[in-house]
Amino acid sequence: MQQLHPSARWVFRTSVYQWLIPMLAIIAIVAFVALVIVVFPSEGQTEVSQEDAALSRTMMILAGFAALATIIGGLLSSEVYARMAYERYLYDLTKEGLIIERGIVWKKHVTIPYDRIQNVDIERGILARLLNFSSVSIHTAGYSGGGPEGYLPALDVATADQMRGALLRRIQRR
Amino acid sequence: MDQLHPGARWIFRADMYKGTLGFIAAIIIGGISVALDEGFSVDVLRWMGFVIAGVAVVALLVGEVYSRLAHSYFSYTLSQDSVVIRRGIIWQTETMIPIQRVQNVEVERGLLAQLFGFSTVYIYTAAGQEEASSGWWGAKWQEKEGRLPAIDQQTAQNIQTLLLKKSKRAKGGL
């Protein structure tokens, strides 16, 4: 069994970071509400009341802690997740087909027979070009939605090209 | 490595303009309702005109840059055993379709195609044409897997016959 390119960890990390954005957005809204409370006095009043100021302060402090906790927790969990996911993402080209074994808790072992492979995509996004890797997607027949059946998040650029060539050769043999 | 017909730029431009039309429609609806609210204010309508002109100019500029980049970053190679389509400015994708897997080849000529003298070629495999993956920040511009937006008419015909002939031969059969 082969391992992915080490930069695959960055792909896994960013998949955790995605979850942080909506959480930070909610926290930012709370902080904004706190700001509005302290800047605009309630109706009929010329000054912000003592209670409102205290409420606003509490909200700000809580939002600050929440943001800090989210960022630290997010960074730590993404690091742990990325390392574990990387260790447990293996692939190989066997006689039967391409096999992929992945998953930390819920394990998934897929075998994609060569005669089911339709087209092969090599993708290179921003991250991939910064860290010099390619993602490979293997599309199969009779598959609906939820991304490609065979997905290798990060392979060495040359390895990805070789892999595609090897798949093409095996497709033709039958 | 073959480039697309220069008319492909019009397809990419049209992609860009399509997105802007909804935006402009929203501005018109919003502007007219505000104008009516203010007792049919000509000032509001004038401002609406300026905003629309501004949006149109931005759309034209962005469309120009995008279409040129998209055109120069799009290339395809027809080899003995596969079709490789390379596309994408930031998220670059290289799709490899083994000729053996080609199910159907469609040549389409829409309005733009007839005006500028090119054809659009669709190469279908048995894999679904889903491709709904999105990057970090929302949906990215997605092309259909096996689409060649603009090819010279004659070349398109040749590609169609060649691919169908080859895929038949590759599959064996009668």
Short mmCIF file of N, CA, C and O in Angstrom, two decimals, chain A residues 77-162:
data_model
loop_
_atom_site.label_atom_id
_atom_site.label_comp_id
_atom_site.label_asym_id
_atom_site.label_seq_id
_atom_site.Cartn_x
_atom_site.Cartn_y
_atom_site.Cartn_z
N SER A 77 -7.40 20.46 16.74
CA SER A 77 -8.12 19.30 16.19
C SER A 77 -7.76 19.08 14.73
O SER A 77 -7.66 17.94 14.28
N SER A 78 -7.53 20.18 14.00
CA SER A 78 -7.17 19.99 12.59
C SER A 78 -5.82 19.29 12.49
O SER A 78 -5.61 18.44 11.62
N GLU A 79 -4.91 19.64 13.41
CA GLU A 79 -3.58 19.02 13.39
C GLU A 79 -3.70 17.51 13.66
O GLU A 79 -3.14 16.69 12.93
N VAL A 80 -4.45 17.18 14.70
CA VAL A 80 -4.63 15.77 15.06
C VAL A 80 -5.31 15.03 13.92
O VAL A 80 -4.86 13.97 13.46
N TYR A 81 -6.40 15.64 13.43
CA TYR A 81 -7.17 15.00 12.37
C TYR A 81 -6.31 14.80 11.12
O TYR A 81 -6.29 13.72 10.52
N ALA A 82 -5.56 15.86 10.76
CA ALA A 82 -4.75 15.78 9.53
C ALA A 82 -3.73 14.66 9.62
O ALA A 82 -3.55 13.88 8.68
N ARG A 83 -3.07 14.55 10.78
CA ARG A 83 -2.05 13.51 10.92
C ARG A 83 -2.67 12.11 10.88
O ARG A 83 -2.17 11.21 10.21
N MET A 84 -3.79 11.96 11.60
CA MET A 84 -4.42 10.64 11.63
C MET A 84 -4.96 10.27 10.25
O MET A 84 -4.80 9.14 9.79
N ALA A 85 -5.62 11.24 9.61
CA ALA A 85 -6.20 10.96 8.29
C ALA A 85 -5.11 10.59 7.30
O ALA A 85 -5.27 9.69 6.48
N TYR A 86 -3.98 11.31 7.40
CA TYR A 86 -2.88 11.04 6.48
C TYR A 86 -2.32 9.63 6.68
O TYR A 86 -2.07 8.90 5.72
N GLU A 87 -2.14 9.25 7.96
CA GLU A 87 -1.62 7.91 8.27
C GLU A 87 -2.53 6.82 7.74
O GLU A 87 -2.09 5.72 7.42
N ARG A 88 -3.83 7.13 7.71
CA ARG A 88 -4.82 6.10 7.40
C ARG A 88 -5.42 6.24 6.01
O ARG A 88 -6.53 5.82 5.78
N TYR A 89 -4.71 6.88 5.13
CA TYR A 89 -5.21 7.01 3.75
C TYR A 89 -4.22 6.30 2.84
O TYR A 89 -3.14 6.80 2.58
N LEU A 90 -4.57 5.10 2.41
CA LEU A 90 -3.64 4.30 1.62
C LEU A 90 -4.29 3.91 0.30
O LEU A 90 -5.51 3.76 0.22
N TYR A 91 -3.45 3.74 -0.71
CA TYR A 91 -3.99 3.31 -2.00
C TYR A 91 -3.00 2.38 -2.67
O TYR A 91 -1.81 2.35 -2.31
N ASP A 92 -3.49 1.62 -3.61
CA ASP A 92 -2.58 0.75 -4.37
C ASP A 92 -3.25 0.31 -5.67
O ASP A 92 -4.48 0.25 -5.74
N LEU A 93 -2.42 0.04 -6.67
CA LEU A 93 -2.94 -0.51 -7.92
C LEU A 93 -2.71 -2.01 -7.87
O LEU A 93 -1.58 -2.46 -7.86
N THR A 94 -3.78 -2.78 -7.79
CA THR A 94 -3.64 -4.24 -7.72
C THR A 94 -4.17 -4.86 -9.00
O THR A 94 -4.57 -4.16 -9.92
N LYS A 95 -4.19 -6.18 -9.01
CA LYS A 95 -4.67 -6.87 -10.19
C LYS A 95 -6.16 -6.61 -10.41
O LYS A 95 -6.62 -6.47 -11.53
N GLU A 96 -6.90 -6.54 -9.31
CA GLU A 96 -8.36 -6.38 -9.43
C GLU A 96 -8.75 -4.96 -9.78
O GLU A 96 -9.75 -4.73 -10.44
N GLY A 97 -7.99 -4.01 -9.25
CA GLY A 97 -8.37 -2.63 -9.49
C GLY A 97 -7.60 -1.70 -8.57
O GLY A 97 -6.68 -2.12 -7.87
N LEU A 98 -8.04 -0.47 -8.57
CA LEU A 98 -7.44 0.50 -7.66
C LEU A 98 -8.10 0.34 -6.31
O LEU A 98 -9.34 0.37 -6.21
N ILE A 99 -7.29 0.13 -5.26
CA ILE A 99 -7.91 0.05 -3.94
C ILE A 99 -7.52 1.26 -3.11
O ILE A 99 -6.40 1.75 -3.17
N ILE A 100 -8.49 1.74 -2.36
CA ILE A 100 -8.27 2.88 -1.47
C ILE A 100 -8.78 2.47 -0.10
O ILE A 100 -9.90 1.97 0.02
N GLU A 101 -7.93 2.63 0.91
CA GLU A 101 -8.36 2.36 2.28
C GLU A 101 -8.21 3.63 3.08
O GLU A 101 -7.12 4.18 3.17
N ARG A 102 -9.32 4.08 3.64
CA ARG A 102 -9.23 5.34 4.38
C ARG A 102 -10.21 5.35 5.53
O ARG A 102 -11.05 4.47 5.66
N GLY A 103 -10.11 6.39 6.34
CA GLY A 103 -11.04 6.55 7.45
C GLY A 103 -10.35 6.35 8.77
O GLY A 103 -9.49 5.48 8.92
N ILE A 104 -10.71 7.16 9.76
CA ILE A 104 -10.11 7.06 11.08
C ILE A 104 -11.00 6.19 11.95
O ILE A 104 -10.57 5.17 12.46
N VAL A 105 -12.24 6.58 12.11
CA VAL A 105 -13.18 5.78 12.92
C VAL A 105 -14.02 4.91 11.99
O VAL A 105 -14.10 3.71 12.15
N TRP A 106 -14.66 5.56 11.02
CA TRP A 106 -15.44 4.81 10.05
C TRP A 106 -14.54 4.48 8.87
O TRP A 106 -14.26 5.34 8.04
N LYS A 107 -14.08 3.27 8.84
CA LYS A 107 -13.13 2.86 7.80
C LYS A 107 -13.86 2.61 6.49
O LYS A 107 -14.98 2.09 6.50
N LYS A 108 -13.21 2.93 5.43
CA LYS A 108 -13.82 2.65 4.14
C LYS A 108 -12.77 2.03 3.23
O LYS A 108 -11.69 2.60 3.05
N HIS A 109 -13.07 0.86 2.72
CA HIS A 109 -12.17 0.21 1.76
C HIS A 109 -12.90 0.11 0.44
O HIS A 109 -13.95 -0.50 0.37
N VAL A 110 -12.36 0.75 -0.58
CA VAL A 110 -13.00 0.68 -1.90
C VAL A 110 -12.08 -0.02 -2.87
O VAL A 110 -10.86 0.20 -2.85
N THR A 111 -12.65 -0.83 -3.73
CA THR A 111 -11.93 -1.38 -4.87
C THR A 111 -12.63 -0.89 -6.12
O THR A 111 -13.83 -1.11 -6.28
N ILE A 112 -11.90 -0.22 -6.97
CA ILE A 112 -12.48 0.24 -8.23
C ILE A 112 -11.89 -0.61 -9.35
O ILE A 112 -10.71 -0.47 -9.67
N PRO A 113 -12.69 -1.51 -9.92
CA PRO A 113 -12.17 -2.35 -11.01
C PRO A 113 -11.82 -1.46 -12.20
O PRO A 113 -12.50 -0.47 -12.45
N TYR A 114 -10.76 -1.83 -12.92
CA TYR A 114 -10.29 -0.97 -14.01
C TYR A 114 -11.34 -0.79 -15.08
O TYR A 114 -11.41 0.27 -15.70
N ASP A 115 -12.19 -1.81 -15.29
CA ASP A 115 -13.16 -1.63 -16.37
C ASP A 115 -14.36 -0.79 -15.94
O ASP A 115 -15.26 -0.57 -16.73
N ARG A 116 -14.36 -0.31 -14.70
CA ARG A 116 -15.41 0.62 -14.30
C ARG A 116 -14.95 2.07 -14.37
O ARG A 116 -15.73 2.98 -14.21
N ILE A 117 -13.66 2.26 -14.55
CA ILE A 117 -13.13 3.63 -14.56
C ILE A 117 -13.51 4.33 -15.86
O ILE A 117 -13.33 3.76 -16.94
N GLN A 118 -14.07 5.51 -15.74
CA GLN A 118 -14.47 6.25 -16.94
C GLN A 118 -13.45 7.31 -17.32
O GLN A 118 -12.80 7.23 -18.32
N ASN A 119 -13.32 8.32 -16.50
CA ASN A 119 -12.29 9.31 -16.79
C ASN A 119 -11.52 9.67 -15.53
O ASN A 119 -11.99 9.45 -14.42
N VAL A 120 -10.34 10.18 -15.74
CA VAL A 120 -9.46 10.48 -14.63
C VAL A 120 -9.12 11.97 -14.69
O VAL A 120 -8.71 12.48 -15.73
N ASP A 121 -9.33 12.67 -13.58
CA ASP A 121 -9.03 14.10 -13.52
C ASP A 121 -7.84 14.34 -12.62
O ASP A 121 -7.75 13.76 -11.54
N ILE A 122 -6.95 15.21 -13.07
CA ILE A 122 -5.88 15.68 -12.20
C ILE A 122 -6.18 17.14 -11.91
O ILE A 122 -6.35 17.93 -12.83
N GLU A 123 -6.29 17.50 -10.63
CA GLU A 123 -6.63 18.87 -10.27
C GLU A 123 -5.48 19.51 -9.51
O GLU A 123 -4.83 18.87 -8.69
N ARG A 124 -5.25 20.77 -9.82
CA ARG A 124 -4.23 21.51 -9.07
C ARG A 124 -4.79 22.88 -8.72
O ARG A 124 -4.96 23.73 -9.58
N GLY A 125 -5.10 23.06 -7.46
CA GLY A 125 -5.61 24.35 -6.99
C GLY A 125 -4.48 25.21 -6.45
O GLY A 125 -3.31 24.98 -6.75
N ILE A 126 -4.84 26.18 -5.65
CA ILE A 126 -3.85 27.11 -5.10
C ILE A 126 -2.91 26.37 -4.16
O ILE A 126 -1.68 26.44 -4.28
N LEU A 127 -3.53 25.63 -3.23
CA LEU A 127 -2.75 24.87 -2.24
C LEU A 127 -1.81 23.89 -2.95
O LEU A 127 -0.63 23.78 -2.61
N ALA A 128 -2.35 23.22 -3.96
CA ALA A 128 -1.58 22.21 -4.68
C ALA A 128 -0.37 22.83 -5.36
O ALA A 128 0.71 22.25 -5.39
N ARG A 129 -0.54 24.04 -5.91
CA ARG A 129 0.60 24.64 -6.60
C ARG A 129 1.60 25.23 -5.64
O ARG A 129 2.78 25.26 -5.91
N LEU A 130 1.11 25.67 -4.49
CA LEU A 130 2.03 26.18 -3.47
C LEU A 130 2.91 25.05 -2.93
O LEU A 130 4.09 25.22 -2.70
N LEU A 131 2.29 23.90 -2.69
CA LEU A 131 2.99 22.81 -2.03
C LEU A 131 3.41 21.72 -3.00
O LEU A 131 3.91 20.67 -2.59
N ASN A 132 3.16 21.96 -4.29
CA ASN A 132 3.65 21.07 -5.33
C ASN A 132 3.09 19.65 -5.26
O ASN A 132 3.84 18.68 -5.15
N PHE A 133 1.78 19.54 -5.31
CA PHE A 133 1.18 18.22 -5.42
C PHE A 133 0.00 18.30 -6.38
O PHE A 133 -0.36 19.38 -6.84
N SER A 134 -0.58 17.16 -6.73
CA SER A 134 -1.77 17.10 -7.57
C SER A 134 -2.83 16.26 -6.88
O SER A 134 -2.49 15.33 -6.16
N SER A 135 -4.09 16.59 -7.09
CA SER A 135 -5.17 15.73 -6.62
C SER A 135 -5.68 14.91 -7.80
O SER A 135 -5.76 15.43 -8.91
N VAL A 136 -6.01 13.66 -7.55
CA VAL A 136 -6.49 12.82 -8.63
C VAL A 136 -7.91 12.35 -8.29
O VAL A 136 -8.17 11.89 -7.18
N SER A 137 -8.82 12.55 -9.25
CA SER A 137 -10.19 12.06 -9.09
C SER A 137 -10.44 10.99 -10.13
O SER A 137 -10.18 11.21 -11.31
N ILE A 138 -10.94 9.86 -9.70
CA ILE A 138 -11.23 8.77 -10.62
C ILE A 138 -12.73 8.59 -10.69
O ILE A 138 -13.38 8.25 -9.71
N HIS A 139 -13.29 8.88 -11.87
CA HIS A 139 -14.74 8.80 -12.03
C HIS A 139 -15.14 7.43 -12.56
O HIS A 139 -14.49 6.89 -13.45
N THR A 140 -16.21 6.90 -11.99
CA THR A 140 -16.65 5.57 -12.40
C THR A 140 -18.03 5.64 -13.00
O THR A 140 -18.72 6.65 -12.89
N ALA A 141 -18.43 4.55 -13.63
CA ALA A 141 -19.75 4.49 -14.24
C ALA A 141 -20.78 4.23 -13.16
O ALA A 141 -20.50 3.60 -12.15
N GLY A 142 -21.97 4.73 -13.38
CA GLY A 142 -23.07 4.44 -12.48
C GLY A 142 -22.83 4.96 -11.09
O GLY A 142 -23.07 4.28 -10.10
N TYR A 143 -22.36 6.17 -11.00
CA TYR A 143 -22.16 6.75 -9.69
C TYR A 143 -22.85 8.09 -9.67
O TYR A 143 -22.74 8.87 -10.61
N SER A 144 -23.59 8.35 -8.61
CA SER A 144 -24.37 9.58 -8.62
C SER A 144 -24.04 10.46 -7.42
O SER A 144 -24.20 10.06 -6.28
N GLY A 145 -23.59 11.65 -7.70
CA GLY A 145 -23.44 12.68 -6.68
C GLY A 145 -22.38 12.41 -5.63
O GLY A 145 -21.85 11.32 -5.51
N GLY A 146 -22.09 13.43 -4.87
CA GLY A 146 -21.18 13.30 -3.74
C GLY A 146 -19.72 13.18 -4.12
O GLY A 146 -18.94 12.60 -3.38
N GLY A 147 -19.35 13.72 -5.24
CA GLY A 147 -17.94 13.71 -5.63
C GLY A 147 -17.54 12.39 -6.24
O GLY A 147 -18.31 11.44 -6.25
N PRO A 148 -16.33 12.33 -6.74
CA PRO A 148 -15.89 11.12 -7.42
C PRO A 148 -15.69 9.96 -6.46
O PRO A 148 -15.45 10.14 -5.28
N GLU A 149 -15.83 8.76 -6.99
CA GLU A 149 -15.70 7.54 -6.21
C GLU A 149 -14.28 7.37 -5.70
O GLU A 149 -14.04 7.07 -4.55
N GLY A 150 -13.32 7.56 -6.61
CA GLY A 150 -11.93 7.42 -6.22
C GLY A 150 -11.28 8.77 -6.13
O GLY A 150 -11.14 9.46 -7.14
N TYR A 151 -10.92 9.17 -4.93
CA TYR A 151 -10.33 10.49 -4.77
C TYR A 151 -9.03 10.36 -3.99
O TYR A 151 -9.01 9.82 -2.89
N LEU A 152 -7.94 10.83 -4.57
CA LEU A 152 -6.66 10.85 -3.88
C LEU A 152 -6.29 12.32 -3.70
O LEU A 152 -5.94 12.99 -4.67
N PRO A 153 -6.40 12.84 -2.48
CA PRO A 153 -6.27 14.28 -2.25
C PRO A 153 -4.92 14.85 -2.69
O PRO A 153 -4.87 15.97 -3.17
N ALA A 154 -3.85 14.09 -2.50
CA ALA A 154 -2.54 14.66 -2.84
C ALA A 154 -1.56 13.57 -3.23
O ALA A 154 -1.30 12.65 -2.47
N LEU A 155 -1.04 13.69 -4.45
CA LEU A 155 0.04 12.83 -4.91
C LEU A 155 1.13 13.74 -5.45
O LEU A 155 0.85 14.85 -5.89
N ASP A 156 2.33 13.24 -5.44
CA ASP A 156 3.42 13.93 -6.08
C ASP A 156 3.03 14.20 -7.54
O ASP A 156 2.34 13.38 -8.14
N VAL A 157 3.43 15.35 -8.09
CA VAL A 157 3.00 15.70 -9.45
C VAL A 157 3.37 14.60 -10.45
O VAL A 157 2.54 14.17 -11.26
N ALA A 158 4.60 14.11 -10.36
CA ALA A 158 5.04 13.07 -11.29
C ALA A 158 4.29 11.76 -11.03
O ALA A 158 3.88 11.07 -11.97
N THR A 159 4.07 11.45 -9.76
CA THR A 159 3.35 10.22 -9.41
C THR A 159 1.94 10.24 -9.98
O THR A 159 1.43 9.22 -10.46
N ALA A 160 1.30 11.43 -9.91
CA ALA A 160 -0.06 11.54 -10.43
C ALA A 160 -0.09 11.24 -11.92
O ALA A 160 -0.97 10.54 -12.41
N ASP A 161 0.90 11.79 -12.64
CA ASP A 161 0.96 11.54 -14.08
C ASP A 161 1.19 10.05 -14.37
O ASP A 161 0.55 9.47 -15.25
N GLN A 162 2.09 9.44 -13.60
CA GLN A 162 2.37 8.01 -13.79
C GLN A 162 1.12 7.18 -13.52
O GLN A 162 0.80 6.25 -14.23
#
